Amino acid sequence: MVKKNNKKVIIEVINLKKDYKVGSVITKVLKGINMKIYEGEFVGIMGPSGSGKSTTLHQLALLDTPTEGKILVEGVDITKLSEIEKSNFRLYYFGYVFQEYRNIPELTALENVFLPLRMQGKPKKFYINEAKKLLEYVGLGNRLYHKPSELSGGQQQRVAIARALIHKPKILFADEPTASLDTGASKEILKLLKKYNEEYNQTIIMVTHETSHIKYFDRVVKIKDGLVEKKWVLLNELF
Ligand SMILES: Nc1ncnc2c1ncn2[C@@H]1O[C@H](COP(=O)(O)OP(=O)(O)OP(=O)(O)O)[C@@H](O)[C@H]1O
Ligand SMILES: [Mg+2]
Protein backbone atom coordinates (compact mmCIF):
# COMPACT_ATOMS: atom_id res chain seq x y z
CA MET A 1 0.00 0.00 0.00
CA VAL A 2 2.67 2.48 0.99
CA LYS A 3 4.94 3.06 -1.96
CA LYS A 4 6.70 5.95 -3.67
CA ASN A 5 7.52 7.20 -0.15
CA ASN A 6 11.20 7.34 -0.93
CA LYS A 7 10.49 10.29 -3.19
CA LYS A 8 10.42 14.02 -2.82
CA VAL A 9 7.85 15.60 -0.52
CA ILE A 10 5.65 17.83 -2.68
CA ILE A 11 3.27 19.05 0.04
CA GLU A 12 3.85 19.25 3.74
CA VAL A 13 0.92 20.31 5.90
CA ILE A 14 1.82 21.48 9.40
CA ASN A 15 -0.75 22.01 12.14
CA LEU A 16 -3.44 23.20 9.73
CA LYS A 17 -6.46 24.75 11.43
CA LYS A 18 -9.62 26.26 10.03
CA ASP A 19 -12.38 27.95 11.97
CA TYR A 20 -15.59 29.13 10.34
CA LYS A 21 -17.61 31.90 11.88
CA VAL A 22 -21.34 31.85 11.20
CA GLY A 23 -23.08 34.69 13.01
CA SER A 24 -21.47 34.76 16.44
CA VAL A 25 -20.72 31.04 16.46
CA ILE A 26 -17.19 29.86 15.71
CA THR A 27 -16.86 26.26 14.53
CA LYS A 28 -13.45 24.65 14.65
CA VAL A 29 -13.50 22.49 11.53
CA LEU A 30 -9.82 21.61 11.07
CA LYS A 31 -8.06 21.10 14.38
CA GLY A 32 -4.42 20.59 13.45
CA ILE A 33 -3.96 18.52 10.30
CA ASN A 34 -0.44 17.20 9.69
CA MET A 35 0.49 15.25 6.59
CA LYS A 36 3.01 14.85 3.82
CA ILE A 37 2.27 14.10 0.19
CA TYR A 38 5.03 12.75 -2.03
CA GLU A 39 5.60 13.60 -5.66
CA GLY A 40 3.78 11.22 -7.98
CA GLU A 41 1.42 9.85 -5.33
CA PHE A 42 -2.26 9.22 -5.93
CA VAL A 43 -3.66 9.91 -2.47
CA GLY A 44 -7.25 9.35 -1.40
CA ILE A 45 -8.73 11.51 1.34
CA MET A 46 -11.55 9.66 3.05
CA GLY A 47 -13.63 9.90 6.19
CA PRO A 48 -17.17 10.58 7.41
CA SER A 49 -19.38 13.32 6.00
CA GLY A 50 -18.67 16.66 7.69
CA SER A 51 -15.24 15.54 8.94
CA GLY A 52 -13.40 18.28 7.02
CA LYS A 53 -12.23 16.56 3.81
CA SER A 54 -13.34 19.30 1.42
CA THR A 55 -12.18 21.98 3.84
CA THR A 56 -8.72 20.38 3.92
CA LEU A 57 -8.58 20.14 0.13
CA HIS A 58 -9.68 23.76 -0.24
CA GLN A 59 -6.90 25.01 2.05
CA LEU A 60 -4.25 22.95 0.21
CA ALA A 61 -5.53 24.07 -3.20
CA LEU A 62 -5.54 27.79 -2.33
CA LEU A 63 -9.32 28.02 -2.58
CA ASP A 64 -9.63 29.21 1.03
CA THR A 65 -7.44 30.77 3.70
CA PRO A 66 -6.54 28.73 6.78
CA THR A 67 -6.87 30.13 10.29
CA GLU A 68 -3.51 28.72 11.37
CA GLY A 69 -0.74 26.44 10.16
CA LYS A 70 1.60 26.01 7.23
CA ILE A 71 1.19 24.44 3.80
CA LEU A 72 4.56 23.94 2.17
CA VAL A 73 4.49 23.23 -1.56
CA GLU A 74 8.02 22.23 -2.53
CA GLY A 75 9.18 24.12 0.53
CA VAL A 76 7.22 27.34 -0.16
CA ASP A 77 4.59 28.26 2.44
CA ILE A 78 1.68 29.06 0.14
CA THR A 79 -0.37 30.56 2.97
CA LYS A 80 2.11 33.46 3.04
CA LEU A 81 1.88 34.35 -0.67
CA SER A 82 0.38 37.61 -1.94
CA GLU A 83 -2.94 37.47 -3.80
CA ILE A 84 -1.17 37.75 -7.18
CA GLU A 85 1.27 35.00 -6.29
CA LYS A 86 -1.66 32.82 -5.17
CA SER A 87 -3.52 33.31 -8.44
CA ASN A 88 -0.36 32.48 -10.38
CA PHE A 89 0.00 29.31 -8.33
CA ARG A 90 -3.59 28.35 -9.15
CA LEU A 91 -3.12 29.05 -12.83
CA TYR A 92 0.29 27.42 -13.34
CA TYR A 93 0.79 24.79 -10.63
CA PHE A 94 -2.61 23.45 -9.64
CA GLY A 95 -5.42 21.67 -11.47
CA TYR A 96 -8.95 21.24 -10.15
CA VAL A 97 -11.75 18.72 -10.68
CA PHE A 98 -15.02 18.87 -8.78
CA GLN A 99 -18.22 16.87 -8.53
CA GLU A 100 -20.04 19.35 -10.76
CA TYR A 101 -18.02 19.33 -13.96
CA ARG A 102 -17.85 23.12 -14.22
CA ASN A 103 -17.39 23.23 -17.97
CA ILE A 104 -18.50 26.41 -19.73
CA PRO A 105 -21.80 25.53 -21.47
CA GLU A 106 -21.34 27.83 -24.49
CA LEU A 107 -17.89 26.43 -25.33
CA THR A 108 -17.05 23.22 -27.18
CA ALA A 109 -15.04 20.45 -25.50
CA LEU A 110 -11.94 21.69 -27.34
CA GLU A 111 -12.46 25.31 -26.24
CA ASN A 112 -13.13 24.29 -22.63
CA VAL A 113 -9.90 22.30 -22.55
CA PHE A 114 -7.58 24.87 -24.12
CA LEU A 115 -8.87 27.73 -21.96
CA PRO A 116 -6.16 27.53 -19.23
CA LEU A 117 -3.35 27.61 -21.84
CA ARG A 118 -5.05 30.51 -23.61
CA MET A 119 -5.26 32.34 -20.29
CA GLN A 120 -1.53 31.79 -19.89
CA GLY A 121 -1.03 33.58 -23.22
CA LYS A 122 0.27 30.54 -25.12
CA PRO A 123 0.16 30.62 -28.96
CA LYS A 124 -3.09 29.49 -30.61
CA LYS A 125 -1.58 26.66 -32.66
CA PHE A 126 0.05 25.27 -29.52
CA TYR A 127 -3.01 25.34 -27.29
CA ILE A 128 -5.28 23.84 -29.95
CA ASN A 129 -2.82 20.99 -30.58
CA GLU A 130 -2.30 20.30 -26.89
CA ALA A 131 -6.07 20.26 -26.23
CA LYS A 132 -6.69 17.89 -29.16
CA LYS A 133 -3.97 15.50 -27.93
CA LEU A 134 -5.36 15.47 -24.40
CA LEU A 135 -8.97 15.00 -25.53
CA GLU A 136 -7.71 12.10 -27.59
CA TYR A 137 -5.97 10.71 -24.46
CA VAL A 138 -9.16 10.88 -22.38
CA GLY A 139 -11.09 9.10 -25.15
CA LEU A 140 -12.92 12.09 -26.62
CA GLY A 141 -11.03 12.52 -29.88
CA ASN A 142 -14.37 12.23 -31.68
CA ARG A 143 -16.16 14.79 -29.49
CA LEU A 144 -13.96 17.88 -29.96
CA TYR A 145 -16.75 20.15 -31.17
CA HIS A 146 -19.52 18.94 -28.87
CA LYS A 147 -20.82 21.31 -26.22
CA PRO A 148 -21.20 20.03 -22.63
CA SER A 149 -24.98 19.57 -23.02
CA GLU A 150 -24.27 17.23 -25.95
CA LEU A 151 -22.07 14.95 -23.81
CA SER A 152 -22.82 12.32 -21.16
CA GLY A 153 -21.92 12.97 -17.51
CA GLY A 154 -18.82 10.78 -17.75
CA GLN A 155 -17.74 12.54 -20.95
CA GLN A 156 -18.28 15.97 -19.36
CA GLN A 157 -16.10 14.94 -16.44
CA ARG A 158 -13.42 13.78 -18.91
CA VAL A 159 -13.50 17.23 -20.48
CA ALA A 160 -13.15 18.77 -17.01
CA ILE A 161 -10.22 16.46 -16.24
CA ALA A 162 -8.52 17.32 -19.53
CA ARG A 163 -8.97 21.02 -18.75
CA ALA A 164 -7.49 20.49 -15.28
CA LEU A 165 -4.44 18.72 -16.75
CA ILE A 166 -3.78 20.74 -19.92
CA HIS A 167 -1.23 23.05 -18.29
CA LYS A 168 0.59 20.09 -16.68
CA PRO A 169 -0.09 21.07 -13.06
CA LYS A 170 2.23 19.92 -10.30
CA ILE A 171 -0.77 18.78 -8.29
CA LEU A 172 -4.27 17.77 -9.35
CA PHE A 173 -6.95 18.30 -6.69
CA ALA A 174 -10.21 16.39 -7.05
CA ASP A 175 -13.20 16.60 -4.71
CA GLU A 176 -15.59 13.67 -5.25
CA PRO A 177 -15.17 13.83 -9.04
CA THR A 178 -17.39 10.81 -9.62
CA ALA A 179 -20.20 11.56 -7.17
CA SER A 180 -22.59 12.50 -10.00
CA LEU A 181 -21.75 9.45 -12.12
CA ASP A 182 -23.00 5.88 -12.24
CA THR A 183 -20.71 3.02 -11.22
CA GLY A 184 -19.48 2.29 -14.74
CA ALA A 185 -18.59 5.89 -15.58
CA SER A 186 -17.06 6.33 -12.12
CA LYS A 187 -14.74 3.36 -12.67
CA GLU A 188 -13.66 4.71 -16.05
CA ILE A 189 -12.76 8.07 -14.48
CA LEU A 190 -10.69 6.35 -11.75
CA LYS A 191 -8.91 4.23 -14.37
CA LEU A 192 -8.15 7.35 -16.38
CA LEU A 193 -6.77 9.22 -13.36
CA LYS A 194 -4.67 6.19 -12.39
CA LYS A 195 -3.29 5.83 -15.91
CA TYR A 196 -2.34 9.51 -16.03
CA ASN A 197 -0.82 9.27 -12.54
CA GLU A 198 1.34 6.34 -13.59
CA GLU A 199 2.32 7.52 -17.07
CA TYR A 200 3.09 11.13 -16.15
CA ASN A 201 3.94 10.74 -12.45
CA GLN A 202 1.08 13.16 -11.76
CA THR A 203 0.47 13.89 -8.09
CA ILE A 204 -3.27 13.57 -7.40
CA ILE A 205 -5.09 14.31 -4.16
CA MET A 206 -8.64 13.11 -4.31
CA VAL A 207 -11.52 13.15 -1.83
CA THR A 208 -13.95 10.26 -2.13
CA HIS A 209 -16.53 8.28 -0.18
CA GLU A 210 -16.31 5.24 -2.42
CA THR A 211 -14.52 2.25 -0.91
CA SER A 212 -14.27 0.80 -4.43
CA HIS A 213 -11.82 3.62 -5.24
CA ILE A 214 -9.28 2.57 -2.61
CA LYS A 215 -7.60 0.06 -4.90
CA TYR A 216 -6.56 2.88 -7.26
CA PHE A 217 -4.82 4.90 -4.53
CA ASP A 218 -1.24 4.59 -3.36
CA ARG A 219 -2.35 5.70 0.06
CA VAL A 220 -5.44 6.81 1.97
CA VAL A 221 -5.40 9.63 4.48
CA LYS A 222 -8.39 9.25 6.75
CA ILE A 223 -9.81 12.40 8.28
CA LYS A 224 -12.11 12.30 11.26
CA ASP A 225 -13.48 15.25 13.20
CA GLY A 226 -10.95 17.70 11.73
CA LEU A 227 -7.87 15.57 12.37
CA VAL A 228 -5.93 12.94 10.47
CA GLU A 229 -7.05 9.75 12.13
CA LYS A 230 -4.43 7.57 10.53
CA LYS A 231 -1.70 8.46 8.14
CA TRP A 232 -1.00 5.04 6.74
CA VAL A 233 -4.17 3.06 6.51
CA LEU A 234 -4.45 -0.58 5.58
CA LEU A 235 -7.50 -1.54 3.55
CA ASN A 236 -9.10 -3.75 6.18
CA GLU A 237 -8.68 -1.08 8.86
CA LEU A 238 -10.66 1.51 6.97
CA PHE A 239 -14.31 0.77 7.64
N1 LIG B 1 -17.96 28.06 4.44
C1 LIG B 1 -18.32 27.45 5.58
N2 LIG B 1 -18.88 28.14 6.59
C2 LIG B 1 -19.22 27.53 7.74
N3 LIG B 1 -19.04 26.21 7.98
C3 LIG B 1 -18.50 25.48 7.03
C4 LIG B 1 -18.11 26.05 5.76
N4 LIG B 1 -17.59 25.06 4.99
C5 LIG B 1 -17.67 23.93 5.74
N5 LIG B 1 -18.21 24.18 6.94
C6 LIG B 1 -18.43 23.18 8.02
O1 LIG B 1 -17.25 22.44 8.16
C7 LIG B 1 -17.53 21.06 8.39
C8 LIG B 1 -16.72 20.22 7.44
O2 LIG B 1 -17.18 20.45 6.10
P1 LIG B 1 -16.53 19.77 4.84
O3 LIG B 1 -17.25 20.29 3.65
O4 LIG B 1 -15.07 19.94 4.88
O5 LIG B 1 -16.87 18.24 5.11
P2 LIG B 1 -16.58 16.95 4.22
O6 LIG B 1 -15.75 16.03 5.03
O7 LIG B 1 -16.08 17.35 2.89
O8 LIG B 1 -18.05 16.32 4.11
P3 LIG B 1 -18.80 15.62 2.89
O9 LIG B 1 -18.27 14.22 2.84
O10 LIG B 1 -20.23 15.66 3.29
O11 LIG B 1 -18.51 16.39 1.63
C9 LIG B 1 -19.03 20.91 8.28
O12 LIG B 1 -19.56 20.77 9.58
C10 LIG B 1 -19.51 22.17 7.65
O13 LIG B 1 -20.74 22.59 8.17
MG1 LIG C 1 -16.91 17.34 0.95
JSON list of N, CA and C and ligand atoms in Angstrom, two decimals, residues 53-54 175-176 207, ligand 2:
[
{"chain": "A", "resi": 53, "resn": "LYS", "atom": "N", "xyz": [-13.00, 16.96, 5.00]},
{"chain": "A", "resi": 53, "resn": "LYS", "atom": "CA", "xyz": [-12.23, 16.56, 3.81]},
{"chain": "A", "resi": 53, "resn": "LYS", "atom": "C", "xyz": [-12.15, 17.69, 2.78]},
{"chain": "A", "resi": 54, "resn": "SER", "atom": "N", "xyz": [-13.33, 18.22, 2.42]},
{"chain": "A", "resi": 54, "resn": "SER", "atom": "CA", "xyz": [-13.34, 19.30, 1.42]},
{"chain": "A", "resi": 54, "resn": "SER", "atom": "C", "xyz": [-12.64, 20.53, 1.96]},
{"chain": "A", "resi": 175, "resn": "ASP", "atom": "N", "xyz": [-12.27, 16.78, -5.83]},
{"chain": "A", "resi": 175, "resn": "ASP", "atom": "CA", "xyz": [-13.20, 16.60, -4.71]},
{"chain": "A", "resi": 175, "resn": "ASP", "atom": "C", "xyz": [-14.42, 15.83, -5.20]},
{"chain": "A", "resi": 176, "resn": "GLU", "atom": "N", "xyz": [-14.50, 14.57, -4.85]},
{"chain": "A", "resi": 176, "resn": "GLU", "atom": "CA", "xyz": [-15.59, 13.67, -5.25]},
{"chain": "A", "resi": 176, "resn": "GLU", "atom": "C", "xyz": [-15.93, 13.81, -6.73]},
{"chain": "A", "resi": 207, "resn": "VAL", "atom": "N", "xyz": [-10.54, 13.48, -2.89]},
{"chain": "A", "resi": 207, "resn": "VAL", "atom": "CA", "xyz": [-11.52, 13.15, -1.83]},
{"chain": "A", "resi": 207, "resn": "VAL", "atom": "C", "xyz": [-12.56, 12.21, -2.42]},
{"chain": "B", "resi": 2, "resn": "MG", "atom": "MG", "xyz": [-16.91, 17.34, 0.95]}
]
